[in-house]
Tab-separated table of C-alpha atoms in Angstrom:
chain	number	residue	atom	x	y	z
Z	569	MET	CA	-20.142	-41.203	23.163
Z	570	THR	CA	-16.991	-40.610	21.368
Z	571	GLU	CA	-13.468	-39.737	22.345
Z	572	ASP	CA	-13.813	-36.037	21.790
Z	573	ASP	CA	-16.706	-35.773	24.280
Z	574	GLN	CA	-15.822	-34.828	27.701
Z	575	ILE	CA	-17.908	-35.004	30.906
Z	576	PRO	CA	-17.735	-31.848	33.218
Z	577	SER	CA	-16.274	-33.107	36.517
Z	578	ALA	CA	-19.358	-31.778	38.327
Z	579	GLU	CA	-21.613	-34.221	36.561
Z	580	VAL	CA	-22.457	-37.599	37.640
Z	581	PHE	CA	-20.545	-40.336	35.716
Z	582	ARG	CA	-23.286	-42.755	34.789
Z	583	ALA	CA	-22.231	-46.302	34.437
Z	584	ALA	CA	-23.547	-49.666	33.414
Z	585	VAL	CA	-22.408	-52.945	34.826
Z	586	VAL	CA	-22.179	-55.981	32.360
Z	587	GLY	CA	-21.984	-59.284	34.292
Z	588	VAL	CA	-23.430	-59.270	37.789
Z	589	GLY	CA	-21.094	-61.984	39.076
Z	590	ALA	CA	-18.083	-62.347	41.534
Z	591	ARG	CA	-16.324	-59.179	40.045
Z	592	ALA	CA	-19.256	-56.873	39.656
Z	593	GLY	CA	-18.702	-55.382	42.901
Z	594	VAL	CA	-15.758	-53.361	41.534
Z	595	ALA	CA	-18.216	-50.977	39.982
Z	596	ARG	CA	-19.402	-49.843	43.386
Z	597	HIS	CA	-16.244	-47.770	43.474
Z	598	VAL	CA	-17.519	-45.479	40.828
Z	599	GLU	CA	-19.265	-43.670	43.593
Z	600	ALA	CA	-16.241	-42.322	45.175
Z	601	ALA	CA	-14.952	-41.160	41.778
Z	602	GLY	CA	-18.183	-39.137	41.193
Z	603	GLY	CA	-20.454	-41.577	39.599
Z	604	ARG	CA	-23.065	-44.115	40.042
Z	605	VAL	CA	-24.338	-47.259	38.514
Z	606	VAL	CA	-27.512	-46.751	36.521
Z	607	ALA	CA	-28.157	-50.168	34.696
Z	608	ALA	CA	-26.972	-53.609	34.729
Z	609	VAL	CA	-26.945	-56.489	32.157
Z	610	ASP	CA	-26.948	-60.178	33.083
Z	611	PRO	CA	-29.084	-62.885	31.355
Z	612	ALA	CA	-29.546	-64.983	34.668
Z	613	PRO	CA	-32.743	-64.329	36.529
Z	614	GLN	CA	-31.191	-64.374	39.830
Z	615	SER	CA	-28.907	-61.410	38.863
Z	616	HIS	CA	-31.829	-59.034	39.526
Z	617	ALA	CA	-31.606	-59.612	43.187
Z	618	ARG	CA	-27.775	-59.293	43.222
Z	619	ALA	CA	-27.857	-56.251	41.075
Z	620	ALA	CA	-30.307	-54.665	43.632
Z	621	GLN	CA	-28.185	-55.591	46.545
Z	622	LEU	CA	-25.132	-54.178	44.944
Z	623	PHE	CA	-26.386	-51.019	43.104
Z	624	GLY	CA	-29.970	-50.378	44.339
Z	625	ASP	CA	-32.987	-50.036	42.161
Z	626	VAL	CA	-31.522	-50.069	38.712
Z	627	PRO	CA	-32.875	-51.591	35.502
Z	628	VAL	CA	-31.389	-55.091	34.645
Z	629	PHE	CA	-31.265	-55.950	31.009
Z	630	ALA	CA	-30.737	-59.550	29.596
Z	631	SER	CA	-28.369	-58.367	26.796
Z	632	VAL	CA	-26.053	-55.454	25.629
Z	633	ALA	CA	-28.201	-55.181	22.817
Z	634	GLU	CA	-31.265	-54.453	25.116
Z	635	LEU	CA	-29.289	-52.087	26.958
Z	636	LEU	CA	-28.278	-50.057	23.914
Z	637	ALA	CA	-31.761	-50.291	22.520
Z	638	ALA	CA	-33.081	-48.789	25.633
Z	639	ASP	CA	-31.091	-45.682	25.084
Z	640	VAL	CA	-30.038	-45.427	28.663
Z	641	ALA	CA	-27.705	-42.314	29.093
Z	642	LEU	CA	-24.186	-43.753	29.792
Z	643	ASP	CA	-20.727	-42.312	30.335
Z	644	GLY	CA	-19.144	-45.747	30.398
Z	645	ALA	CA	-19.660	-49.471	31.230
Z	646	PHE	CA	-17.938	-51.997	33.415
Z	647	VAL	CA	-17.437	-55.369	31.916
Z	648	THR	CA	-17.245	-58.107	34.550
Z	649	THR	CA	-18.514	-61.230	32.557
Z	650	PRO	CA	-16.621	-64.438	32.253
Z	651	ASP	CA	-13.470	-64.304	30.244
Z	652	PHE	CA	-14.643	-66.093	27.240
Z	653	THR	CA	-17.439	-63.371	26.745
Z	654	HIS	CA	-15.069	-60.323	26.967
Z	655	ALA	CA	-14.404	-59.986	23.243
Z	656	GLU	CA	-18.147	-60.106	22.097
Z	657	VAL	CA	-19.311	-57.955	24.930
Z	658	ALA	CA	-16.517	-55.289	24.609
Z	659	VAL	CA	-16.776	-55.092	20.853
Z	660	GLU	CA	-20.674	-54.614	21.203
Z	661	LEU	CA	-20.103	-51.727	23.608
Z	662	LEU	CA	-17.395	-50.082	21.759
Z	663	GLU	CA	-19.311	-50.237	18.386
Z	664	GLY	CA	-22.229	-48.581	20.491
Z	665	GLY	CA	-19.905	-45.574	21.326
Z	666	VAL	CA	-19.912	-46.693	24.998
Z	667	PRO	CA	-16.306	-46.318	26.910
Z	668	VAL	CA	-15.383	-49.671	28.341
Z	669	TYR	CA	-13.865	-50.630	31.597
Z	670	LEU	CA	-12.840	-54.312	30.696
Z	671	GLU	CA	-11.783	-56.660	33.484
Z	672	LYS	CA	-8.551	-58.515	32.679
Z	673	PRO	CA	-7.641	-60.610	30.892
Z	674	LEU	CA	-8.506	-58.528	27.809
Z	675	ALA	CA	-9.638	-61.791	26.019
Z	676	ILE	CA	-8.736	-65.564	25.931
Z	677	SER	CA	-7.019	-65.428	22.455
Z	678	ILE	CA	-4.562	-63.157	20.712
Z	679	GLU	CA	-7.089	-62.924	17.875
Z	680	ASP	CA	-9.832	-61.622	20.034
Z	681	ALA	CA	-7.549	-59.241	21.897
Z	682	ASP	CA	-6.457	-57.758	18.792
Z	683	ARG	CA	-10.232	-57.495	17.490
Z	684	ILE	CA	-10.950	-55.472	20.599
Z	685	LEU	CA	-8.177	-53.213	20.091
Z	686	GLU	CA	-8.947	-52.665	16.401
Z	687	THR	CA	-12.508	-52.026	17.446
Z	688	ALA	CA	-11.598	-49.337	19.804
Z	689	TYR	CA	-9.257	-47.729	17.170
Z	690	ARG	CA	-11.832	-47.900	14.363
Z	691	THR	CA	-14.755	-46.371	16.613
Z	692	GLY	CA	-12.831	-44.116	18.737
Z	693	SER	CA	-14.478	-45.279	21.913
Z	694	LYS	CA	-12.233	-45.444	24.869
Z	695	LEU	CA	-11.003	-48.724	26.103
Z	696	TYR	CA	-9.490	-49.330	29.620
Z	697	VAL	CA	-8.421	-52.636	30.936
Z	698	GLY	CA	-8.553	-53.140	34.683
Z	699	HIS	CA	-5.152	-54.347	35.485
Z	700	ASN	CA	-5.479	-53.181	39.078
Z	701	MET	CA	-2.201	-54.810	40.271
Z	702	ARG	CA	-0.481	-51.738	38.741
Z	703	HIS	CA	-2.128	-49.857	41.693
Z	704	MET	CA	-1.107	-52.311	44.456
Z	705	GLN	CA	1.345	-50.967	46.977
Z	706	VAL	CA	3.853	-53.925	46.563
Z	707	VAL	CA	4.001	-53.369	42.776
Z	708	ARG	CA	4.209	-49.610	42.952
Z	709	THR	CA	6.950	-49.593	45.590
Z	710	MET	CA	8.893	-52.041	43.264
Z	711	LYS	CA	8.451	-49.958	40.275
Z	712	ASP	CA	9.544	-46.777	42.225
Z	713	ILE	CA	12.818	-48.555	43.162
Z	714	VAL	CA	13.437	-49.824	39.709
Z	715	ASP	CA	12.594	-46.314	38.202
Z	716	ARG	CA	14.970	-44.618	40.631
Z	717	GLY	CA	17.784	-46.821	39.382
Z	718	GLU	CA	18.578	-48.412	42.649
Z	719	ILE	CA	19.257	-51.826	41.047
Z	720	GLY	CA	20.820	-50.523	37.697
Z	721	ASP	CA	19.213	-51.777	34.486
Z	722	VAL	CA	16.726	-54.589	34.867
Z	723	LYS	CA	17.965	-57.878	33.351
Z	724	ALA	CA	15.837	-60.644	34.797
Z	725	ILE	CA	12.495	-60.966	36.692
Z	726	TRP	CA	11.280	-64.169	38.249
Z	727	CYS	CA	7.776	-64.554	39.721
Z	728	ARG	CA	6.495	-67.445	41.894
Z	729	HIS	CA	2.779	-67.414	42.448
Z	730	PHE	CA	1.469	-69.562	45.253
Z	731	VAL	CA	-2.204	-69.797	44.383
Z	732	GLY	CA	-3.304	-71.482	47.796
Z	733	HIS	CA	-7.191	-70.816	47.025
Z	734	GLY	CA	-6.790	-72.139	43.473
Z	735	GLY	CA	-9.072	-75.235	44.113
Z	736	ASP	CA	-12.035	-73.095	45.259
Z	737	TYR	CA	-11.361	-70.042	42.831
Z	738	TYR	CA	-10.672	-71.915	39.632
Z	739	PHE	CA	-11.608	-75.580	39.676
Z	740	LYS	CA	-15.234	-75.423	40.593
Z	741	ASP	CA	-16.599	-73.464	37.613
Z	742	TRP	CA	-15.869	-72.512	34.023
Z	743	HIS	CA	-12.325	-71.538	34.855
Z	744	ALA	CA	-11.474	-75.241	34.866
Z	745	GLU	CA	-12.286	-75.602	31.081
Z	746	ARG	CA	-10.045	-74.753	28.163
Z	747	ASP	CA	-12.888	-73.554	25.969
Z	748	LYS	CA	-13.889	-70.857	28.598
Z	749	SER	CA	-10.672	-69.801	30.093
Z	750	MET	CA	-8.002	-71.191	27.696
Z	751	SER	CA	-5.576	-71.202	30.730
Z	752	LEU	CA	-5.003	-70.110	34.061
Z	753	LEU	CA	-2.085	-68.395	32.647
Z	754	LEU	CA	-4.682	-65.846	31.652
Z	755	GLN	CA	-7.095	-65.646	34.485
Z	756	LYS	CA	-4.266	-65.382	37.112
Z	757	GLY	CA	-1.102	-65.212	35.059
Z	758	ALA	CA	-2.184	-62.063	33.052
Z	759	HIS	CA	-1.691	-60.197	36.317
Z	760	ASP	CA	1.775	-61.198	36.920
Z	761	ILE	CA	2.845	-61.241	33.375
Z	762	ASP	CA	1.766	-57.704	33.158
Z	763	VAL	CA	3.424	-56.538	36.338
Z	764	MET	CA	6.640	-58.148	34.991
Z	765	HIS	CA	6.387	-56.405	31.614
Z	766	TRP	CA	5.795	-53.155	33.505
Z	767	LEU	CA	8.793	-53.503	35.890
Z	768	ALA	CA	10.941	-54.470	32.732
Z	769	GLY	CA	9.706	-51.700	30.491
Z	770	THR	CA	9.333	-54.144	27.774
Z	771	SER	CA	7.003	-57.161	26.545
Z	772	SER	CA	7.481	-60.792	25.717
Z	773	ARG	CA	8.277	-61.836	22.238
Z	774	THR	CA	9.204	-65.672	22.550
Z	775	VAL	CA	7.658	-68.019	25.259
Z	776	VAL	CA	8.406	-71.639	26.265
Z	777	GLY	CA	6.740	-73.477	28.959
Z	778	ILE	CA	6.000	-76.749	30.924
Z	779	GLY	CA	3.098	-77.639	33.044
Z	780	ASP	CA	0.663	-80.309	34.074
Z	781	LEU	CA	-2.779	-81.102	35.546
Z	782	ALA	CA	-1.006	-82.591	38.418
Z	783	VAL	CA	-3.541	-82.862	41.276
Z	784	TYR	CA	-7.184	-81.672	40.575
Z	785	GLY	CA	-7.676	-84.038	37.552
Z	786	GLY	CA	-7.638	-86.891	39.878
Z	787	VAL	CA	-10.259	-85.606	42.319
Z	788	GLU	CA	-13.460	-87.759	41.663
Z	789	SER	CA	-15.908	-85.533	43.538
Z	790	ARG	CA	-17.529	-83.361	40.773
Z	791	ARG	CA	-20.763	-81.212	40.573
Z	792	ASP	CA	-22.272	-78.626	38.147
Z	793	ASN	CA	-22.148	-75.634	40.316
Z	794	SER	CA	-23.780	-73.290	37.882
Z	795	ASP	CA	-26.552	-72.837	40.395
Z	796	ARG	CA	-24.032	-71.343	42.935
Z	797	ARG	CA	-21.374	-68.810	43.270
Z	798	MET	CA	-17.980	-68.981	44.960
Z	799	GLY	CA	-19.004	-67.615	48.187
Z	800	ASP	CA	-21.299	-70.666	48.524
Z	801	TRP	CA	-18.370	-73.063	48.313
Z	802	PHE	CA	-15.147	-71.381	49.313
Z	803	SER	CA	-13.909	-72.791	52.645
Z	804	MET	CA	-10.384	-72.428	54.237
Z	805	ASP	CA	-11.004	-75.990	55.661
Z	806	SER	CA	-10.706	-77.484	52.323
Z	807	TRP	CA	-7.460	-79.302	52.686
Z	808	PRO	CA	-5.479	-81.130	51.328
Z	809	PRO	CA	-6.197	-80.367	47.751
Z	810	ARG	CA	-7.056	-84.089	46.861
Z	811	ALA	CA	-9.794	-83.717	49.429
Z	812	GLN	CA	-11.587	-80.976	47.644
Z	813	GLN	CA	-15.335	-81.721	46.920
Z	814	ASP	CA	-17.656	-80.650	44.056
Z	815	LEU	CA	-15.095	-79.761	41.415
Z	816	ASN	CA	-16.192	-78.772	37.941
Z	817	PRO	CA	-17.391	-81.820	35.840
Z	818	VAL	CA	-14.746	-80.854	33.235
Z	819	ILE	CA	-11.270	-79.999	34.148
Z	820	ASP	CA	-8.634	-79.783	31.508
Z	821	VAL	CA	-6.453	-76.704	32.361
Z	822	GLU	CA	-3.202	-77.026	34.031
Z	823	ASP	CA	-2.988	-76.713	37.858
Z	824	ILE	CA	0.771	-76.122	37.675
Z	825	SER	CA	2.615	-74.111	34.872
Z	826	MET	CA	5.986	-72.569	34.428
Z	827	ILE	CA	6.897	-70.383	31.493
Z	828	MET	CA	10.035	-68.491	30.416
Z	829	MET	CA	9.925	-65.363	28.262
Z	830	ARG	CA	12.460	-63.448	26.303
Z	831	THR	CA	11.314	-59.838	25.978
Z	832	ASP	CA	11.840	-57.153	22.966
Z	833	SER	CA	14.635	-55.717	24.855
Z	834	GLY	CA	16.398	-58.974	25.904
Z	835	VAL	CA	15.136	-58.947	29.551
Z	836	LEU	CA	14.424	-62.580	30.666
Z	837	LEU	CA	11.321	-63.444	32.637
Z	838	SER	CA	10.177	-66.452	34.549
Z	839	TYR	CA	6.708	-67.264	35.709
Z	840	GLN	CA	5.635	-70.084	37.879
Z	841	GLN	CA	2.051	-70.606	39.159
Z	842	CYS	CA	0.780	-73.507	41.322
Z	843	HIS	CA	-2.822	-73.877	42.435
Z	844	PHE	CA	-2.379	-76.591	45.191
Z	845	THR	CA	0.123	-74.787	47.573
Z	846	PRO	CA	-1.050	-74.257	51.237
Z	847	ASP	CA	-0.116	-70.701	51.266
Z	848	TYR	CA	-1.575	-67.901	48.959
Z	849	TRP	CA	0.731	-65.104	47.779
Z	850	ARG	CA	3.203	-63.989	45.087
Z	851	ASN	CA	6.895	-63.319	45.225
Z	852	TYR	CA	8.819	-61.161	42.658
Z	853	THR	CA	12.453	-61.076	42.247
Z	854	VAL	CA	13.953	-58.317	40.069
Z	855	ILE	CA	17.687	-58.513	39.146
Z	856	GLY	CA	19.516	-55.547	37.662
Z	857	THR	CA	23.053	-54.679	36.920
Z	858	GLU	CA	23.697	-53.066	40.337
Z	859	GLY	CA	21.542	-55.126	42.599
Z	860	ARG	CA	18.201	-57.008	43.040
Z	861	ILE	CA	14.861	-56.657	45.094
Z	862	GLU	CA	12.593	-59.222	46.396
Z	863	ASN	CA	9.150	-58.890	48.212
Z	864	PHE	CA	8.378	-60.845	51.326
Z	865	ASP	CA	4.367	-60.971	51.529
Z	866	ASP	CA	2.535	-58.863	48.956
Z	867	GLY	CA	0.226	-56.991	51.403
Z	868	THR	CA	0.119	-54.394	54.038
Z	869	GLY	CA	2.965	-55.438	56.589
Z	870	GLY	CA	5.227	-57.203	54.330
Z	871	GLU	CA	8.363	-55.636	52.801
Z	872	ILE	CA	10.750	-55.488	49.956
Z	873	ARG	CA	14.354	-56.214	50.365
Z	874	LEU	CA	17.206	-54.678	48.457
Z	875	TRP	CA	20.645	-56.310	47.908
Z	876	ASN	CA	23.108	-53.875	46.453
Z	877	ALA	CA	26.368	-54.974	47.549
Z	878	ARG	CA	28.444	-58.314	47.452
Z	879	SER	CA	27.747	-60.553	50.228
Z	880	ASP	CA	27.224	-64.196	51.236
Z	881	TYR	CA	23.796	-65.256	52.404
Z	882	LEU	CA	22.138	-62.093	53.996
Z	883	GLU	CA	18.504	-62.678	54.936
Z	884	GLN	CA	17.367	-59.144	55.422
Z	885	GLY	CA	19.142	-57.588	52.458
Z	886	HIS	CA	20.961	-54.177	52.766
Z	887	VAL	CA	17.910	-51.945	52.572
Z	888	ARG	CA	14.208	-52.846	53.514
Z	889	TYR	CA	11.162	-51.035	52.209
Z	890	PRO	CA	7.842	-51.673	54.026
Z	891	ILE	CA	4.809	-52.279	51.811
Z	892	GLU	CA	2.449	-49.520	53.021
Z	893	ASP	CA	-1.275	-49.680	53.541
Z	894	GLY	CA	-3.096	-49.245	50.287
Z	895	GLY	CA	-6.353	-48.241	51.958
Z	896	ASP	CA	-9.864	-49.795	51.756
Z	897	GLY	CA	-11.203	-51.521	48.762
Z	898	GLY	CA	-10.359	-54.769	46.824
Z	899	HIS	CA	-6.762	-55.859	46.097
Z	900	GLY	CA	-5.273	-53.699	48.930
Z	901	GLY	CA	-6.904	-50.682	47.779
Z	902	ALA	CA	-6.183	-50.944	44.129
Z	903	ASP	CA	-9.589	-51.530	42.841
Z	904	PRO	CA	-10.965	-47.992	43.642
Z	905	LEU	CA	-7.791	-46.549	42.242
Z	906	THR	CA	-8.198	-48.405	39.085
Z	907	VAL	CA	-11.884	-47.256	38.726
Z	908	ALA	CA	-11.060	-43.623	39.512
Z	909	GLU	CA	-8.227	-43.715	36.840
Z	910	PHE	CA	-10.860	-45.023	34.421
Z	911	VAL	CA	-13.279	-42.278	35.094
Z	912	GLU	CA	-10.616	-39.660	34.844
Z	913	PHE	CA	-9.401	-41.149	31.613
Z	914	VAL	CA	-13.033	-40.963	30.136
Z	915	ARG	CA	-13.716	-37.389	31.426
Z	916	HIS	CA	-10.470	-35.888	30.559
Z	917	GLY	CA	-8.195	-38.188	28.651
Z	918	THR	CA	-5.786	-38.305	31.615
Z	919	PRO	CA	-2.712	-40.441	31.299
Z	920	THR	CA	-3.041	-43.941	32.749
Z	921	ASP	CA	-0.754	-46.580	34.491
Z	922	THR	CA	-2.261	-49.293	32.220
Z	923	ASN	CA	-3.174	-49.372	28.688
Z	924	PRO	CA	-4.626	-51.869	26.030
Z	925	LEU	CA	-1.307	-52.489	24.411
Z	926	ALA	CA	0.084	-53.778	27.577
Z	927	ALA	CA	-2.959	-55.817	28.446
Z	928	ARG	CA	-2.666	-57.309	24.800
Z	929	ASP	CA	0.894	-58.441	25.442
Z	930	ALA	CA	0.008	-60.016	28.907
Z	931	VAL	CA	-2.831	-62.109	27.160
Z	932	ALA	CA	-0.201	-62.965	24.298
Z	933	ALA	CA	2.305	-64.051	26.621
Z	934	GLY	CA	-0.013	-66.374	28.581
Z	935	VAL	CA	-1.490	-67.820	25.366
Z	936	ALA	CA	1.702	-68.515	23.902
Z	937	GLY	CA	2.806	-70.146	27.322
Z	938	ALA	CA	-0.246	-72.319	27.221
Z	939	ILE	CA	0.311	-73.383	23.535
Z	940	SER	CA	3.950	-74.188	24.318
Z	941	ILE	CA	3.064	-76.399	27.363
Z	942	ARG	CA	0.720	-78.129	25.263
Z	943	SER	CA	2.839	-78.877	22.291
Z	944	GLY	CA	5.664	-80.515	24.109
Z	945	SER	CA	7.424	-77.108	25.148
Z	946	ARG	CA	7.787	-75.924	21.732
Z	947	PRO	CA	8.949	-72.213	21.869
Z	948	GLN	CA	6.268	-69.719	20.439
Z	949	GLU	CA	6.722	-66.331	18.778
Z	950	ILE	CA	4.239	-63.657	19.582
Z	951	PRO	CA	3.007	-61.763	16.610
Z	952	VAL	CA	3.503	-58.082	16.667
Z	953	LEU	CA	0.636	-55.512	16.453
Z	954	SER	CA	0.502	-53.103	13.588
Z	955	GLU	CA	2.335	-49.986	13.858
Z	956	GLU	CA	-0.902	-48.167	13.226
Z	957	LEU	CA	-2.568	-49.646	16.438
Z	958	VAL	CA	0.534	-48.954	18.514
Z	959	GLU	CA	0.745	-45.615	17.578
Z	960	TYR	CA	-3.068	-44.785	18.069
Z	961	PHE	CA	-2.959	-46.283	21.589
Z	962	THR	CA	0.287	-44.571	22.536
Z	963	ALA	CA	-1.075	-41.281	21.555
Z	964	HIS	CA	-4.674	-41.532	22.665
Z	965	GLN	CA	-3.946	-43.245	26.117
Z	966	PRO	CA	-0.660	-42.137	27.132
Z	967	ALA	CA	1.335	-43.588	30.103
Z	968	ARG	CA	1.542	-41.606	33.280
Z	969	GLY	CA	4.982	-40.139	34.092
């Protein structure tokens, strides 16, 4: 299917799911958007049972090549494979004319991210990257406050991400290996870097960082967990971090990272990520020329506080905005909204809140931060995309609003 083909809204959106792992469930939201999953792809034998559990009686193929050869009628594909496979899978689908919903991060290298964009441009196949946090209520509320001009011109954004479940989420499988994840500045950081870029209205160009494998590298309990999934080992009782059991045999990614970024427009960004905190949430501070905002909790029931006049310590700020209930679905209701946006984009070319250019910029900043950390905090310059690619995605996937 090419970009010019549009699917009448009355027709069912037929989707494939590539990678029947932890994030495959996001594709179930396609039903609410007027679609259904008609096929799955996963080489693991046990994936057949999981696919049946998630999507019912659908054919399961061992590879994308088998899926394409079977000539299954498709309107799009959800790619929820491990990060290190994103580039190969996405390129193969795009080359086959299948619109792609690609889980973030776009890729684990700048070169592969650019290769995906170049393939989408050359083939005309639609590409959507699932940066679902742009649909989370905490982020949308902050974006609305910024866009209304309530803090003036944004000049700095700080993000502290307390990844309290990091030991279970990222240090018991492939995420712990540089060869497969590059850095957790991609798996986790790409979310926050993208949000900061969105709030700032600009992207990073220079990055410098420090970081370390401070805790999990010293845990001696190791196990090959390829026969299990995260639901088999996750436990809130795994505390303190050094008492974790069955970590991945290879661990060479940082468990604490701090990077600073200078953007194209001069806005300064700071991102701090720690995987051994007791609590799990993220805190954004956005500072403008006429005030600042900061979130306390990042889900329903939390709030965003605004300071817009001079004061000494003022805990509650001058204005408080509640973080509203985003509804049912993963990530506070953001997952179904992201899937619906993808379907409408494929059907009608509807403007979206995320785009491949922004997804590439988030990856590039995370990669540059990791390289800086591993090279003695040497500043890294992010290469710019060609004007041709920028113009194409700006025109063919316009931003909402």
